[in-house]
Each structure stands twice: as structure tokens, then as C-alpha cells.
Short mmCIF file of C-alpha atoms and ligand atoms in Angstrom, two decimals:
data_model
loop_
_atom_site.label_atom_id
_atom_site.label_comp_id
_atom_site.label_asym_id
_atom_site.label_seq_id
_atom_site.Cartn_x
_atom_site.Cartn_y
_atom_site.Cartn_z
CA UNK A 1 0.00 0.00 0.00
CA UNK A 2 1.37 3.43 -0.92
CA UNK A 3 0.57 6.11 1.59
CA UNK A 4 -0.08 9.40 -0.22
CA UNK A 5 1.21 12.36 1.67
CA UNK A 6 2.93 15.60 0.81
CA UNK A 7 6.55 15.90 1.67
CA UNK A 8 8.00 18.02 4.46
CA UNK A 9 7.76 21.02 4.88
CA UNK A 10 4.35 21.16 3.05
CA UNK A 11 3.32 18.31 5.29
CA UNK A 12 3.94 18.73 8.98
CA UNK A 13 2.30 15.93 10.94
CA UNK A 14 2.75 17.77 14.21
CA UNK A 15 0.38 20.54 13.00
CA UNK A 16 -2.64 18.48 13.98
CA UNK A 17 -1.19 17.55 17.34
CA UNK A 18 -0.83 21.08 18.72
CA UNK A 19 -3.94 21.41 20.85
CA UNK A 20 -6.11 19.04 22.87
CA UNK A 21 -9.27 19.78 20.85
CA UNK A 22 -7.53 18.91 17.62
CA UNK A 23 -5.92 15.79 19.01
CA UNK A 24 -9.39 14.70 20.07
CA UNK A 25 -10.79 15.42 16.61
CA UNK A 26 -8.22 13.28 14.88
CA UNK A 27 -8.37 10.34 17.33
CA UNK A 28 -8.85 7.21 15.24
CA UNK A 29 -9.78 4.88 18.07
CA UNK A 30 -11.95 5.49 21.11
CA UNK A 31 -12.35 3.58 24.32
CA UNK A 32 -15.76 3.81 25.92
CA UNK A 33 -17.05 2.38 29.15
CA UNK A 34 -19.64 0.67 26.96
CA UNK A 35 -16.87 -1.47 25.45
CA UNK A 36 -16.09 -3.07 28.80
CA UNK A 37 -17.25 -6.34 30.32
CA UNK A 38 -16.45 -6.88 33.99
CA UNK A 39 -15.32 -10.42 34.90
CA UNK A 40 -16.28 -11.41 38.46
CA UNK A 41 -15.34 -14.32 40.71
CA UNK A 42 -18.23 -15.65 42.78
CA UNK A 43 -17.93 -17.55 46.07
CA UNK A 44 -20.06 -19.03 48.81
CA UNK A 45 -20.39 -16.86 51.95
CA UNK A 46 -17.85 -18.93 53.89
CA UNK A 47 -15.13 -19.07 51.23
CA UNK A 48 -11.94 -16.98 51.19
CA UNK A 49 -12.41 -13.50 49.76
CA UNK A 50 -8.87 -12.39 48.93
CA UNK A 51 -6.97 -13.42 45.82
CA UNK A 52 -3.28 -12.87 46.70
CA UNK A 53 -2.21 -12.87 43.02
CA UNK A 54 -4.72 -10.14 42.12
CA UNK A 55 -4.47 -7.10 44.40
CA UNK A 56 -7.71 -5.13 44.30
CA UNK A 57 -9.78 -8.05 42.97
CA UNK A 58 -11.89 -10.24 45.25
CA UNK A 59 -14.10 -13.28 45.18
CA UNK A 60 -17.62 -11.97 45.76
CA UNK A 61 -20.37 -13.50 47.83
CA UNK A 62 -23.88 -13.14 46.38
CA UNK A 63 -24.54 -10.07 48.55
CA UNK A 64 -21.27 -8.45 47.48
CA UNK A 65 -22.07 -9.36 43.89
CA UNK A 66 -25.10 -7.08 43.90
CA UNK A 67 -23.10 -4.21 45.35
CA UNK A 68 -20.32 -4.40 42.79
CA UNK A 69 -22.74 -4.88 39.90
CA UNK A 70 -24.71 -1.82 40.97
CA UNK A 71 -21.51 0.18 41.07
CA UNK A 72 -20.52 -1.12 37.63
CA UNK A 73 -23.91 -0.29 36.19
CA UNK A 74 -23.88 3.22 37.65
CA UNK A 75 -20.55 3.79 35.92
CA UNK A 76 -22.04 2.65 32.59
CA UNK A 77 -20.62 -0.88 32.36
CA UNK A 78 -23.22 -2.93 30.51
CA UNK A 79 -22.25 -6.52 31.17
CA UNK A 80 -20.51 -8.87 33.58
CA UNK A 81 -18.96 -12.32 33.11
CA UNK A 82 -19.19 -14.77 36.00
CA UNK A 83 -16.58 -17.31 37.15
CA UNK A 84 -17.12 -19.61 40.13
CA UNK A 85 -14.89 -20.44 43.06
CA UNK A 86 -16.08 -23.86 44.18
CA UNK A 87 -15.18 -25.27 47.56
CA UNK A 88 -12.98 -28.38 47.05
CA UNK A 89 -15.69 -30.57 48.59
CA UNK A 90 -17.96 -29.82 45.62
CA UNK A 91 -15.52 -31.09 43.00
CA UNK A 92 -15.47 -34.55 41.44
CA UNK A 93 -13.93 -36.35 38.43
CA UNK A 94 -16.94 -35.60 36.24
CA UNK A 95 -17.51 -32.05 37.44
CA UNK A 96 -21.14 -32.80 38.26
CA UNK A 97 -21.61 -29.61 40.29
CA UNK A 98 -21.54 -27.78 36.94
CA UNK A 99 -24.86 -29.49 36.20
CA UNK A 100 -26.47 -28.46 39.45
CA UNK A 101 -28.97 -25.69 38.59
CA UNK A 102 -28.54 -24.28 42.10
CA UNK A 103 -24.75 -24.09 42.03
CA UNK A 104 -23.10 -20.78 42.86
CA UNK A 105 -23.28 -19.51 39.27
CA UNK A 106 -26.92 -20.58 38.85
CA UNK A 107 -27.87 -18.62 41.97
CA UNK A 108 -25.78 -15.63 40.91
CA UNK A 109 -27.37 -15.51 37.44
CA UNK A 110 -30.91 -15.73 38.86
CA UNK A 111 -30.19 -13.04 41.44
CA UNK A 112 -28.76 -10.65 38.86
CA UNK A 113 -31.49 -11.21 36.28
CA UNK A 114 -34.15 -10.71 38.95
CA UNK A 115 -32.65 -7.63 40.59
CA UNK A 116 -30.82 -6.00 37.68
CA UNK A 117 -32.56 -7.18 34.51
CA UNK A 118 -30.87 -4.53 32.36
CA UNK A 119 -27.37 -5.83 33.13
CA UNK A 120 -25.97 -8.28 30.58
CA UNK A 121 -24.89 -11.53 32.24
CA UNK A 122 -22.37 -13.90 30.67
CA UNK A 123 -21.12 -17.20 32.07
CA UNK A 124 -18.27 -19.51 31.17
CA UNK A 125 -19.05 -22.98 29.88
CA UNK A 126 -16.19 -25.24 30.99
CA UNK A 127 -15.65 -27.81 33.71
CA UNK A 128 -12.27 -26.68 35.06
CA UNK A 129 -13.64 -25.12 38.24
CA UNK A 130 -15.82 -28.16 38.97
CA UNK A 131 -13.43 -31.10 38.35
CA UNK A 132 -10.88 -32.62 40.73
CA UNK A 133 -8.36 -32.77 37.83
CA UNK A 134 -8.89 -29.13 36.81
CA UNK A 135 -9.43 -29.85 33.11
CA UNK A 136 -12.16 -28.15 31.10
CA UNK A 137 -13.74 -31.44 30.02
CA UNK A 138 -14.16 -35.01 31.23
CA UNK A 139 -11.41 -37.64 31.23
CA UNK A 140 -11.75 -41.03 29.54
CA UNK A 141 -8.79 -43.46 29.47
CA UNK A 142 -6.51 -40.75 30.83
CA UNK A 143 -7.38 -38.21 28.11
CA UNK A 144 -9.74 -35.25 27.90
CA UNK A 145 -12.49 -36.79 25.79
CA UNK A 146 -13.90 -34.41 23.20
CA UNK A 147 -17.35 -35.80 22.55
CA UNK A 148 -18.23 -36.73 26.13
CA UNK A 149 -17.02 -33.28 27.21
CA UNK A 150 -19.25 -31.63 24.59
CA UNK A 151 -22.24 -33.56 26.01
CA UNK A 152 -21.56 -32.31 29.53
CA UNK A 153 -20.85 -28.75 28.34
CA UNK A 154 -24.06 -28.65 26.32
CA UNK A 155 -26.01 -29.67 29.41
CA UNK A 156 -24.18 -26.97 31.36
CA UNK A 157 -25.08 -24.33 28.74
CA UNK A 158 -28.74 -25.38 28.86
CA UNK A 159 -28.82 -25.08 32.64
CA UNK A 160 -27.28 -21.61 32.43
CA UNK A 161 -29.92 -20.63 29.85
CA UNK A 162 -32.73 -21.95 32.07
CA UNK A 163 -31.34 -19.81 34.86
CA UNK A 164 -31.63 -16.78 32.59
CA UNK A 165 -28.10 -16.12 31.37
CA UNK A 166 -27.83 -13.81 28.35
CA UNK A 167 -24.59 -15.14 26.90
CA UNK A 168 -22.95 -18.54 27.24
CA UNK A 169 -19.22 -18.50 26.68
CA UNK A 170 -17.70 -21.92 25.96
CA UNK A 171 -14.09 -21.55 27.06
CA UNK A 172 -13.25 -25.23 26.82
CA UNK A 173 -11.81 -25.45 23.26
CA UNK A 174 -13.50 -28.79 22.51
CA UNK A 175 -14.21 -29.37 18.80
CA UNK A 176 -17.78 -28.91 17.64
CA UNK A 177 -19.21 -27.57 20.87
CA UNK A 178 -20.61 -24.33 19.48
CA UNK A 179 -22.84 -26.10 16.95
CA UNK A 180 -24.09 -28.67 19.43
CA UNK A 181 -24.80 -26.01 22.06
CA UNK A 182 -26.61 -23.81 19.47
CA UNK A 183 -28.88 -26.67 18.43
CA UNK A 184 -29.65 -27.64 22.02
CA UNK A 185 -30.44 -24.04 22.99
CA UNK A 186 -32.73 -23.57 19.99
CA UNK A 187 -34.53 -26.84 20.64
CA UNK A 188 -35.46 -25.62 24.13
CA UNK A 189 -36.62 -22.21 22.90
CA UNK A 190 -33.48 -20.28 23.85
CA UNK A 191 -32.98 -18.68 20.41
CA UNK A 192 -32.22 -15.39 22.14
CA UNK A 193 -29.29 -16.74 24.17
CA UNK A 194 -26.02 -15.66 22.54
CA UNK A 195 -22.87 -17.74 22.18
CA UNK A 196 -19.56 -16.01 22.74
CA UNK A 197 -17.07 -18.57 21.49
CA UNK A 198 -13.59 -18.59 22.96
CA UNK A 199 -12.19 -19.26 19.48
CA UNK A 200 -8.57 -18.42 19.99
CA UNK A 201 -7.73 -19.52 23.46
CA UNK A 202 -4.00 -19.92 23.74
CA UNK A 203 -2.07 -21.95 26.31
CA UNK A 204 -0.84 -19.18 28.54
CA UNK A 205 1.22 -18.46 31.61
CA UNK A 206 -1.03 -15.42 32.04
CA UNK A 207 -3.83 -17.68 33.40
CA UNK A 208 -1.87 -18.34 36.58
CA UNK A 209 -3.74 -15.84 38.81
CA UNK A 210 -7.09 -17.09 37.44
CA UNK A 211 -6.29 -20.67 38.37
CA UNK A 212 -5.57 -19.48 41.89
CA UNK A 213 -8.70 -17.35 41.96
CA UNK A 214 -10.99 -20.24 40.97
CA UNK A 215 -9.00 -22.87 42.84
CA UNK A 216 -8.13 -25.07 39.84
CA UNK A 217 -4.35 -24.70 40.20
CA UNK A 218 -3.83 -27.42 42.81
CA UNK A 219 -6.14 -29.74 40.85
CA UNK A 220 -4.19 -29.34 37.62
CA UNK A 221 -0.83 -29.78 39.37
CA UNK A 222 1.89 -29.83 36.72
CA UNK A 223 -0.58 -30.59 33.92
CA UNK A 224 -1.52 -27.98 31.33
CA UNK A 225 -4.07 -27.87 28.55
CA UNK A 226 -1.95 -28.36 25.43
CA UNK A 227 -4.22 -31.08 24.01
CA UNK A 228 -7.01 -28.55 23.57
CA UNK A 229 -5.76 -24.97 23.89
CA UNK A 230 -3.84 -23.34 21.04
CA UNK A 231 -0.07 -23.22 20.74
CA UNK A 232 1.07 -19.54 21.00
CA UNK A 233 3.06 -20.11 17.79
CA UNK A 234 -0.05 -20.71 15.66
CA UNK A 235 -2.05 -17.97 13.92
CA UNK A 236 -3.42 -20.11 11.06
CA UNK A 237 -4.84 -22.64 13.44
CA UNK A 238 -6.59 -19.76 15.22
CA UNK A 239 -8.21 -18.81 11.89
CA UNK A 240 -9.49 -22.37 11.47
CA UNK A 241 -10.86 -22.37 15.01
CA UNK A 242 -12.78 -19.15 14.44
CA UNK A 243 -14.03 -20.17 10.99
CA UNK A 244 -15.44 -23.32 12.51
CA UNK A 245 -17.10 -21.46 15.40
CA UNK A 246 -18.59 -18.92 12.98
CA UNK A 247 -20.03 -21.67 10.77
CA UNK A 248 -21.45 -23.39 13.84
CA UNK A 249 -23.38 -20.26 14.80
CA UNK A 250 -21.22 -18.26 17.22
CA UNK A 251 -22.55 -14.72 17.73
CA UNK A 252 -19.21 -13.29 18.86
CA UNK A 253 -15.69 -14.68 18.88
CA UNK A 254 -13.04 -14.21 21.52
CA UNK A 255 -9.29 -13.85 21.54
CA UNK A 256 -7.56 -14.69 24.79
CA UNK A 257 -5.18 -13.55 26.25
CA UNK A 258 -5.34 -10.14 24.60
CA UNK A 259 -2.11 -8.15 24.64
CA UNK A 260 0.28 -10.89 23.44
CA UNK A 261 -2.25 -11.75 20.68
CA UNK A 262 -3.13 -8.39 19.13
CA UNK A 263 -2.17 -9.83 15.73
CA UNK A 264 -4.88 -12.47 16.14
CA UNK A 265 -7.47 -9.82 17.04
CA UNK A 266 -6.43 -7.93 13.92
CA UNK A 267 -6.55 -10.99 11.67
CA UNK A 268 -10.00 -11.90 13.02
CA UNK A 269 -11.36 -8.41 12.51
CA UNK A 270 -10.14 -8.42 8.90
CA UNK A 271 -11.48 -11.90 8.15
CA UNK A 272 -14.73 -12.22 10.08
CA UNK A 273 -17.63 -9.82 10.02
CA UNK A 274 -18.84 -10.48 13.52
CA UNK A 275 -17.91 -8.93 16.82
CA UNK A 276 -14.49 -9.74 18.23
CA UNK A 277 -14.15 -9.78 22.00
CA UNK A 278 -10.73 -9.50 23.65
CA UNK A 279 -10.10 -11.05 27.07
CA UNK A 280 -7.46 -9.17 29.01
CA UNK A 281 -6.73 -12.07 31.33
CA UNK A 282 -5.75 -12.20 34.99
CA UNK A 283 -1.99 -12.29 34.40
CA UNK A 284 -2.21 -9.18 32.23
CA UNK A 285 -4.03 -7.36 35.03
CA UNK A 286 -1.69 -8.65 37.75
CA UNK A 287 1.48 -7.74 35.83
CA UNK A 288 0.38 -4.11 35.58
CA UNK A 289 -0.76 -4.09 39.23
CA UNK A 290 2.57 -5.48 40.41
CA UNK A 291 4.44 -2.85 38.41
CA UNK A 292 2.23 -0.17 39.93
CA UNK A 293 2.84 -1.48 43.45
CA UNK A 294 6.57 -1.27 42.83
CA UNK A 295 6.21 2.31 41.67
CA UNK A 296 7.34 1.36 38.17
CA UNK A 297 4.32 2.32 36.15
CA UNK A 298 1.19 4.48 36.19
CA UNK A 299 -1.42 1.73 36.30
CA UNK A 300 -4.35 3.69 34.91
CA UNK A 301 -2.39 5.09 31.99
CA UNK A 302 -0.81 1.75 31.14
CA UNK A 303 -4.14 -0.04 31.46
CA UNK A 304 -5.92 2.39 29.14
CA UNK A 305 -3.07 2.19 26.64
CA UNK A 306 -3.38 -1.60 26.46
CA UNK A 307 -7.16 -1.37 26.05
CA UNK A 308 -6.82 1.20 23.25
CA UNK A 309 -4.37 -1.20 21.62
CA UNK A 310 -7.00 -3.94 21.65
CA UNK A 311 -9.63 -1.62 20.19
CA UNK A 312 -7.17 -0.41 17.54
CA UNK A 313 -6.46 -4.03 16.61
CA UNK A 314 -10.18 -4.55 16.02
CA UNK A 315 -11.83 -5.63 19.25
CA UNK A 316 -15.46 -4.53 19.75
CA UNK A 317 -15.50 -5.33 23.44
CA UNK A 318 -13.01 -6.23 26.16
CA UNK A 319 -13.23 -8.32 29.30
CA UNK A 320 -11.23 -6.31 31.80
CA UNK A 321 -10.76 -7.01 35.51
CA UNK A 322 -10.01 -3.32 36.03
CA UNK A 323 -13.23 -2.23 34.28
CA UNK A 324 -14.44 -0.29 37.32
CA UNK A 325 -11.17 1.60 37.76
CA UNK A 326 -11.06 2.28 34.02
CA UNK A 327 -14.67 3.51 34.02
CA UNK A 328 -13.83 5.92 36.83
CA UNK A 329 -10.90 7.29 34.85
CA UNK A 330 -12.95 7.62 31.65
CA UNK A 331 -15.67 9.46 33.54
CA UNK A 332 -13.20 12.13 34.65
CA UNK A 333 -11.81 12.65 31.14
C1 PBG B 401 -10.82 -22.12 31.60
C2 PBG B 401 -10.66 -20.66 31.75
C3 PBG B 401 -9.43 -19.99 31.82
C4 PBG B 401 -9.73 -18.65 32.03
C5 PBG B 401 -11.11 -18.50 32.02
N1 PBG B 401 -11.69 -19.76 31.86
C6 PBG B 401 -8.04 -20.41 31.65
C7 PBG B 401 -7.58 -21.75 32.00
O1 PBG B 401 -7.50 -22.12 33.17
O2 PBG B 401 -7.24 -22.47 31.05
C8 PBG B 401 -8.68 -17.60 32.21
C9 PBG B 401 -9.13 -16.28 32.58
C10 PBG B 401 -8.11 -15.35 33.07
O3 PBG B 401 -6.93 -15.69 33.31
O4 PBG B 401 -8.49 -14.20 33.24
N2 PBG B 401 -12.08 -22.55 31.29
#
């Protein structure tokens, strides 16, 4: 591509950058509070609240959930995404608690839809927080079994829909799950329930704080998820994943983590004409927080810069643990 521009001194690029009003006029990307989705960890009343790896982020009881969601809504945040912390006693090999309509997420979804019907509610579809082995699916003969996992995940998605969730987000990376979930939802009359497919979910060291927050780290032990999550080296495989999810009926596709994968967000936005959601994961949040705590970085500025980067790459929306802090900054601007 040739970029047509006059030569210096006819062209002086700094001319447009002189004053704040003009810089605002020429801004090519904007970050709005309406682009943000707030991820929240939910716990039973008696479970530990603090997450040592995520200063400023807590596991919320159902009462606290209402308080933080009200605050988020007042600031203009339109949607939340829920992740459970399950007490170890609730976990089993098959992750059956995921199929309990009254589990912590089921109760949280019902509470939010009853008390704050205007707030968008998303929930993860994966078994990792419910299984004793910490994998996203079920194990058969020592391996994460694709088709049996899809069966369990489809049941999980249906239960979430019956509880009133607006968006189910399969984060499990099993093959074919989007199509099977779509059909099952439609068959039960849940045509309105959206599917946000985690299409490009890379194996990542940046999930470490999350696995502590939801309590799956000790279950996984030394194991990781390389038989189903994407290799960070592979962009083409990410295109195939998304193409498949799109053909199976995904309403939105996700790239996760976000900052190390801006090229994937960009490729998706060029190739697919449906909304791209970026997930700024726990490790991305915690890295910036740690730098702030050491006095090495201005957290708010760095955070907003990374979010603008995701928007510039082509993301329509961003899951951001700091959404409340960011909303407060944006409000002042
Ligand atoms: C797994 C899942 C993961 C996250 C959300 N759901 C990662 C994993 O353990 O593989 C990560 C979220 C984050 O780090 O913010 N179903």
C-alpha cells in the first residue's frame, strides 16, 4: 500500500497535534465504558475473599455481587462475566456440580437477572472449576475426551440458559461444541441466548492468577491444557478455530489472552464480520498491578493504553478485571 502524503515542509504531521481539541478530533480509536465487560469471581459466603495474586480483585459472595454490579452499572458498564470459586468438597472427576442448577453460578445468574434485569450476564461454559483434575472437560482413558465433554458442556449451557443467562461462553476449546450447544439451545426455545465462542484460546502463563482465583491450580498440578488450547506459535490454526465457530453459529468470537495476541485480534477483525471480544486475562491485570505497586508504572495510563491497543487491533469489546477503575478514569476525562 502506498501512503499518499505531501513531503516536508508542506506536510507537517505535528500541525494536527498542537492542541487538545484537535488531538481529540483526529483520534482514530476510542475507548468507551460501553466497550467493557467486567469479569467477576463468585464464592459461597464462607469461602476466602482475597486473591493474593490479584491485588484489588476479590471473590464476591452473592450479597457483594449485587453491590459491585450496581456500582458497575452506575458507571455505565453494561455486562458482567461470571466465574465460580467452588469449595474443594464440591468437586469430582466428572464435574457434576456444573450441572447443578442451584450451584453458585446458577444462583448468581438468577439473582442478577431478577434484581438487575438490564445488566448483561455472561457465564463460562467449561468444567475446570468443577473437576478434581482441573481440566475443562471429562477424562476417559486418561485423556480429555472431546465428545463426552461436549455432552456435559451442552447440558451446562442449557442449565445456564434456564437460569436466565444472556450469553454462554464456551471456554473449553472442545471441537464442535458451538454447533451442538446452538442446536440444544434452539430446541429448548433459547434462540435469544447468545454464544460467545472462545475461538482463539491460547495456552498461557497469564492464566496463573485465574487458576488461583478459581482454585483449579492445585487440581491441575503440573498438567496444562496443550491437548485442547492453542499453541502460541499458531495464527493459522486460530483462523481455522474461528471459521469453525462462525459456521457453527457463534454470535461473537473471543481472543484470549489479549495483549500478546493483538495480531490475532487484527486478523480476526479483517477476516470475520462479527464482533471480536478480547479477554485481558488475569496475568495481564496482575502484571500491571505489580508494576504499579513497585512504583514502576502508572497503572491507569498503562491499562488504558493496552485497552486502546486492543480496540485499535479490532476488538469490539473487552473483558477487563479493572473495568471499574477504568470507568472511573474515563468518567473524569
Ligand atoms: C478455563 C478458563 C481460563 C480462564 C477462564 N476460563 C483459563 C484456563 O484455566 O485455562 C482464564 C481467565 C483469566 O486468566 O483471566 N475454562
